[in-house]
Rosetta silent file (secondary structure, phi, psi, omega in degrees, C-alpha in Angstrom):
SEQUENCE: XXXXXXXXXXXXXXXXXXXXXXXXXXXXXXXXXXXXXXXXXXXXXXXXXXXXXXXXXXXXXXXXXXXXXXXXXXXXXXXXXXXXXXXXXXXXXXXXXXXXXXXXXXXXXXXXXXXXXXXXXXXXXXXXXXXXXXXXXXXXXXXXXXXXXXXXXXXXXXXXXXXXXXXX
SCORE:     score description
SCORE:     0.000 S_00000001
   1 L     0.000  152.808  179.454 -138.874  115.242  -27.534 S_00000001
   2 L   -76.009  173.209  178.100 -135.603  116.976  -28.259 S_00000001
   3 L  -132.618  163.385 -176.744 -135.280  120.539  -29.374 S_00000001
   4 L   -63.704  -29.809 -173.732 -133.245  122.388  -31.961 S_00000001
   5 L   -88.684   15.224  174.752 -131.233  124.251  -29.334 S_00000001
   6 L   -61.387  140.049  176.854 -129.658  121.157  -27.713 S_00000001
   7 L  -124.717  150.572 -179.176 -125.921  121.592  -27.386 S_00000001
   8 L  -135.782  146.626 -172.480 -123.170  119.023  -27.007 S_00000001
   9 L   -84.414  -14.893 -178.479 -119.556  119.522  -26.031 S_00000001
  10 L  -153.306  164.460  176.203 -117.933  117.154  -28.504 S_00000001
  11 L  -124.656  148.352  178.255 -118.435  115.138  -31.675 S_00000001
  12 L   -72.553  151.541  178.021 -117.251  111.636  -32.403 S_00000001
  13 H   -55.805  -33.510 -179.991 -114.440  111.161  -34.948 S_00000001
  14 H   -62.999  -28.651  178.187 -116.883  109.306  -37.213 S_00000001
  15 H   -66.406  -39.082  178.523 -118.915  112.514  -37.448 S_00000001
  16 H   -61.050  -39.891  178.105 -115.921  114.360  -38.859 S_00000001
  17 H   -64.089  -44.870 -179.837 -115.643  111.711  -41.558 S_00000001
  18 H   -63.751  -41.100  179.897 -119.358  111.976  -42.353 S_00000001
  19 H   -65.201  -41.651  179.408 -119.185  115.751  -42.488 S_00000001
  20 H   -62.884  -27.711 -179.759 -116.182  115.674  -44.801 S_00000001
  21 L   -85.633    1.493  173.297 -118.147  113.415  -47.127 S_00000001
  22 L   106.451    5.971  178.593 -120.916  116.023  -47.408 S_00000001
  23 L   -67.546  140.833  178.030 -123.458  115.037  -44.732 S_00000001
  24 L   -89.773  -23.763  179.140 -125.513  117.981  -43.479 S_00000001
  25 E  -153.626  139.294 -179.470 -126.442  116.376  -40.146 S_00000001
  26 E  -136.858  130.724  178.963 -125.193  113.390  -38.220 S_00000001
  27 E  -119.868  137.924  179.596 -126.658  111.907  -35.067 S_00000001
  28 E   -88.350  138.632 -177.928 -124.970  109.318  -32.869 S_00000001
  29 L   -65.389  -24.705  179.928 -127.001  106.262  -31.867 S_00000001
  30 L   -71.156  -18.019  172.318 -125.709  106.520  -28.273 S_00000001
  31 L    83.436  -27.859 -174.046 -127.663  109.753  -27.935 S_00000001
  32 L   -90.851  -21.718  178.831 -125.337  111.611  -25.571 S_00000001
  33 L  -121.827  110.578 -172.748 -122.730  112.840  -28.065 S_00000001
  34 L  -134.886  147.354  175.418 -124.297  114.399  -31.133 S_00000001
  35 E  -112.979   89.682  176.988 -123.179  116.795  -33.851 S_00000001
  36 L   -74.818  138.835 -175.244 -126.248  118.846  -34.858 S_00000001
  37 L  -135.907  139.662  175.666 -125.694  120.641  -38.143 S_00000001
  38 L    54.336   36.795  172.651 -127.645  123.282  -40.064 S_00000001
  39 L    74.768   11.126  176.930 -130.460  123.469  -37.497 S_00000001
  40 L   -79.541  127.657 -175.927 -131.606  119.863  -37.756 S_00000001
  41 L   -64.396  156.371  176.921 -132.875  118.820  -34.318 S_00000001
  42 L   -81.417  154.390  179.283 -131.221  116.087  -32.290 S_00000001
  43 L   -71.374  158.696  178.063 -133.055  112.799  -31.726 S_00000001
  44 L   -60.970  128.749  179.978 -135.028  112.092  -28.571 S_00000001
  45 H   -60.132  -20.504  178.745 -132.678  110.729  -25.851 S_00000001
  46 H   -65.665  -13.402 -178.796 -135.270  108.004  -25.155 S_00000001
  47 H   -90.247    8.060  176.569 -134.154  106.359  -28.380 S_00000001
  48 L   -65.233  156.449  176.601 -130.725  105.488  -26.995 S_00000001
  49 L   -61.800  154.487  179.221 -129.827  101.811  -26.885 S_00000001
  50 L   -60.661  152.714  178.211 -130.846  100.040  -23.677 S_00000001
  51 L   -55.656  142.242  177.179 -128.357  100.170  -20.800 S_00000001
  52 L    86.751   -8.930  178.035 -125.672   97.514  -21.059 S_00000001
  53 L   -99.209  122.216  178.060 -125.920   97.179  -24.844 S_00000001
  54 L   -78.418  118.466 -179.837 -122.830   98.365  -26.663 S_00000001
  55 L   -73.912  139.172  175.251 -123.943  100.382  -29.646 S_00000001
  56 L   -70.307  162.216  178.270 -122.152   99.724  -32.931 S_00000001
  57 L   -76.033   98.068  179.179 -120.281  102.603  -34.559 S_00000001
  58 L  -154.263  163.220  174.086 -122.991  104.188  -36.699 S_00000001
  59 E   -91.718  138.461 -179.939 -124.963  107.377  -37.090 S_00000001
  60 E   -65.561  -43.176  175.707 -128.529  107.284  -35.840 S_00000001
  61 E  -156.132  152.166  178.565 -129.666  109.431  -38.752 S_00000001
  62 E  -138.632  135.711  177.149 -127.949  111.575  -41.345 S_00000001
  63 E  -104.639  129.184  175.029 -129.279  114.424  -43.439 S_00000001
  64 E  -128.347  111.403 -175.383 -127.841  114.995  -46.881 S_00000001
  65 L    60.693 -126.900 -179.986 -129.497  117.858  -48.696 S_00000001
  66 L   -95.311   13.147  179.799 -133.249  117.333  -48.497 S_00000001
  67 E  -110.351  137.742  174.649 -132.964  113.623  -47.628 S_00000001
  68 E  -112.850  117.926  178.605 -132.958  112.137  -44.126 S_00000001
  69 E   -98.760  117.227 -178.178 -131.433  108.651  -43.900 S_00000001
  70 E  -103.995  123.335  178.031 -132.630  106.831  -40.786 S_00000001
  71 E   -61.937  166.063  178.826 -130.582  103.853  -39.595 S_00000001
  72 E   -54.069  127.202 -177.004 -132.319  100.575  -38.820 S_00000001
  73 E  -110.150  122.572  175.541 -134.769  101.141  -35.970 S_00000001
  74 L   -89.593  177.015 -177.579 -135.703   98.266  -33.628 S_00000001
  75 L   -95.131   44.176  176.057 -138.804   98.050  -31.441 S_00000001
  76 E   -74.985  143.824  176.081 -137.260   99.041  -28.107 S_00000001
  77 L   -85.230 -178.596 -175.789 -139.535  100.865  -25.670 S_00000001
  78 L   -65.740  -17.709  178.427 -138.603  104.048  -23.781 S_00000001
  79 L   -98.897    6.980  179.612 -137.001  101.987  -21.008 S_00000001
  80 L    85.387    8.118  179.090 -134.831   99.973  -23.389 S_00000001
  81 L   -86.047  152.714  177.327 -137.089   96.929  -23.248 S_00000001
  82 E  -116.154  110.185 -175.320 -137.964   94.786  -26.226 S_00000001
  83 L   -69.864  157.010  172.781 -141.538   93.490  -25.976 S_00000001
  84 L   -75.636  147.237  173.519 -142.574   89.979  -26.881 S_00000001
  85 L    95.695  138.245 -176.838 -144.589   89.604  -30.054 S_00000001
  86 H   -64.058  -46.454 -176.111 -144.309   90.895  -33.570 S_00000001
  87 H   -62.367  -39.145  178.713 -147.224   93.361  -33.428 S_00000001
  88 H   -66.378  -42.261  178.593 -145.885   95.046  -30.270 S_00000001
  89 H   -66.534  -41.283  178.778 -142.406   95.383  -31.764 S_00000001
  90 H   -59.420  -44.934 -179.551 -143.799   96.722  -35.052 S_00000001
  91 H   -59.141  -40.733  179.918 -145.797   99.383  -33.166 S_00000001
  92 H   -72.790  -34.257  174.908 -142.670  100.537  -31.325 S_00000001
  93 H   -59.812  -47.543 -179.798 -140.595  100.594  -34.518 S_00000001
  94 H   -63.023  -42.737  178.346 -143.185  102.910  -36.093 S_00000001
  95 H   -59.644  -44.535 -178.082 -143.306  105.047  -32.932 S_00000001
  96 H   -69.040  -39.658  175.890 -139.501  105.364  -32.901 S_00000001
  97 H   -64.577  -41.249  178.714 -139.279  106.181  -36.611 S_00000001
  98 H   -60.684  -38.690  176.524 -142.031  108.764  -36.178 S_00000001
  99 H   -60.288  -46.766  179.921 -140.009  110.391  -33.388 S_00000001
 100 H   -61.262  -46.622 -179.701 -136.970  110.706  -35.641 S_00000001
 101 H   -61.628  -42.997  179.382 -139.064  112.120  -38.465 S_00000001
 102 H   -60.198  -42.992  178.678 -140.787  114.586  -36.130 S_00000001
 103 H   -58.636  -32.172 -178.960 -137.415  115.814  -34.868 S_00000001
 104 L   -93.607    4.038  179.089 -136.457  116.585  -38.476 S_00000001
 105 L    81.446   25.702 -177.402 -139.790  118.249  -39.258 S_00000001
 106 L  -124.712  174.219  176.004 -141.190  115.334  -41.280 S_00000001
 107 L  -132.948  176.796  177.474 -143.922  112.695  -41.029 S_00000001
 108 H   -63.205  -22.422  177.942 -144.355  109.146  -42.305 S_00000001
 109 H   -71.266  -12.993  177.561 -145.962  110.686  -45.410 S_00000001
 110 H   -90.553   -3.972  178.844 -142.512  112.108  -46.242 S_00000001
 111 E   -68.924  135.779  178.074 -140.940  108.645  -46.447 S_00000001
 112 E  -114.189  -20.761 -179.760 -139.754  107.752  -49.938 S_00000001
 113 E  -150.672  135.501  179.604 -137.991  104.422  -49.257 S_00000001
 114 E  -134.338  134.579  173.032 -138.319  101.841  -46.496 S_00000001
 115 E  -115.469  123.885 -178.233 -136.318   98.664  -45.913 S_00000001
 116 E  -111.221  127.995  175.724 -137.933   96.104  -43.624 S_00000001
 117 E  -112.474  122.080 -179.781 -135.952   93.278  -42.051 S_00000001
 118 E  -115.113  147.867  177.082 -137.990   90.418  -40.584 S_00000001
 119 L   -87.002  -30.023 -173.323 -136.794   87.418  -38.623 S_00000001
 120 L  -126.278  129.074  177.489 -139.675   85.084  -39.493 S_00000001
 121 H   -58.145  -29.886 -178.425 -141.362   84.475  -42.845 S_00000001
 122 H   -64.166  -16.951 -178.481 -144.627   83.884  -40.983 S_00000001
 123 H   -88.354   -3.942 -175.756 -144.716   87.606  -40.045 S_00000001
 124 H   -60.950  -47.601 -178.044 -144.848   88.900  -43.641 S_00000001
 125 H   -63.423  -43.497  178.235 -148.672   88.928  -43.916 S_00000001
 126 H   -63.906  -42.571  178.694 -149.074   90.607  -40.515 S_00000001
 127 H   -60.236  -43.475  179.317 -146.367   93.116  -41.399 S_00000001
 128 H   -58.940  -42.452  179.273 -148.149   93.986  -44.668 S_00000001
 129 H   -65.048  -49.494 -179.347 -151.393   94.653  -42.780 S_00000001
 130 H   -65.942  -38.309  179.345 -149.715   96.743  -40.057 S_00000001
 131 H   -61.404  -45.653  179.604 -147.533   98.534  -42.611 S_00000001
 132 H   -59.636  -39.527  179.004 -150.595   99.587  -44.648 S_00000001
 133 H   -69.615  -40.553 -174.397 -152.183  101.021  -41.487 S_00000001
 134 H   -79.546  -36.527 -172.861 -149.027  102.810  -40.320 S_00000001
 135 H  -110.694    4.797 -178.392 -147.708  104.153  -43.627 S_00000001
 136 L   -92.566 -177.786    0.301 -150.916  104.550  -45.607 S_00000001
 137 L   -77.339  172.401  177.929 -152.992  105.436  -47.370 S_00000001
 138 L   -57.139  148.518    9.090 -151.437  104.830  -50.759 S_00000001
 139 L   -79.621  139.424  179.027 -149.220  105.915  -52.324 S_00000001
 140 L   -90.444  161.195  173.107 -146.799  104.095  -50.045 S_00000001
 141 L   -65.041  154.763  170.585 -143.043  104.604  -49.930 S_00000001
 142 E   -57.266  146.704 -174.423 -140.951  102.320  -52.121 S_00000001
 143 E  -146.844  143.077  168.277 -140.155   99.263  -50.007 S_00000001
 144 E  -120.514  134.299  176.421 -137.908   96.246  -49.789 S_00000001
 145 E  -121.783  127.469  178.895 -138.764   93.452  -47.359 S_00000001
 146 E  -126.170  138.875  169.863 -136.211   90.802  -46.451 S_00000001
 147 E   -96.611  122.812 -174.270 -136.476   87.835  -44.143 S_00000001
 148 L  -112.989  158.707 -179.502 -133.094   87.514  -42.468 S_00000001
 149 L   -70.575  -35.286 -177.791 -131.437   84.773  -40.477 S_00000001
 150 L  -154.068  154.781  170.181 -130.642   87.038  -37.523 S_00000001
 151 L  -118.691  166.948 -173.074 -130.902   90.597  -36.214 S_00000001
 152 L   -54.757  -35.978  176.522 -128.454   92.170  -33.728 S_00000001
 153 L  -108.246  127.989 -176.421 -130.530   91.215  -30.676 S_00000001
 154 L   -58.528  -21.654  179.582 -131.862   87.629  -30.726 S_00000001
 155 L   -86.580  -10.085  179.666 -135.252   88.846  -29.418 S_00000001
 156 L   -70.870  132.231  177.531 -135.700   91.352  -32.258 S_00000001
 157 L  -107.135  -17.361 -177.328 -138.340   90.312  -34.773 S_00000001
 158 E  -153.096  147.895  172.103 -138.256   93.417  -36.975 S_00000001
 159 E  -145.607  138.038 -179.910 -136.037   96.350  -37.866 S_00000001
 160 E  -128.578  131.999  170.581 -136.892   99.144  -40.293 S_00000001
 161 E  -114.151  156.027 -172.301 -134.610  101.689  -41.943 S_00000001
 162 E  -149.487  159.885  171.997 -135.983  104.576  -43.955 S_00000001
 163 E  -127.800  130.349  179.158 -135.275  107.547  -46.188 S_00000001
 164 E  -119.774  146.863  172.630 -137.448  110.646  -45.992 S_00000001
 165 E   -91.468  126.030 -179.783 -137.658  113.695  -48.232 S_00000001
 166 L   -99.028    4.776  178.514 -137.461  116.902  -46.202 S_00000001
 167 L   -76.009  137.417 -178.063 -138.313  119.202  -49.106 S_00000001
 168 L  -117.219    0.000    0.000 -141.596  120.951  -48.557 S_00000001
């Protein structure tokens, strides 16, 4: 896991734009160039995109006030692999989201909103069961679930983005 005292020599231009718009913390999805702000820890470098995949221009997570906005998280493992099967990918999505939350001093119980993107309608029932186990017990975060035609990687079956409250 990363630590609060990580330092980086530069910030991406997109970070300057985010900061000017009032973001308190911005993390780059590529993992190696990050702008930590106001003591919010940097994400675990293991969450970088797999080698050879060009990351889109986005922030991995952004803190605004007491809210942490986590970009869509896929089910990549620590080596950048994407396992076969919905349940395996779901488990890694939860693991990766938990890492981000832990870095910011939060847990899944701090989630207030979750957006789930699924590739196959047949996975909705399984997702509901796994979701209840991972994000429960009730009350659960507010949630939207969409079945989409495609995700960025053709092998991806699920992606989850989230918003957490960091107020304690």
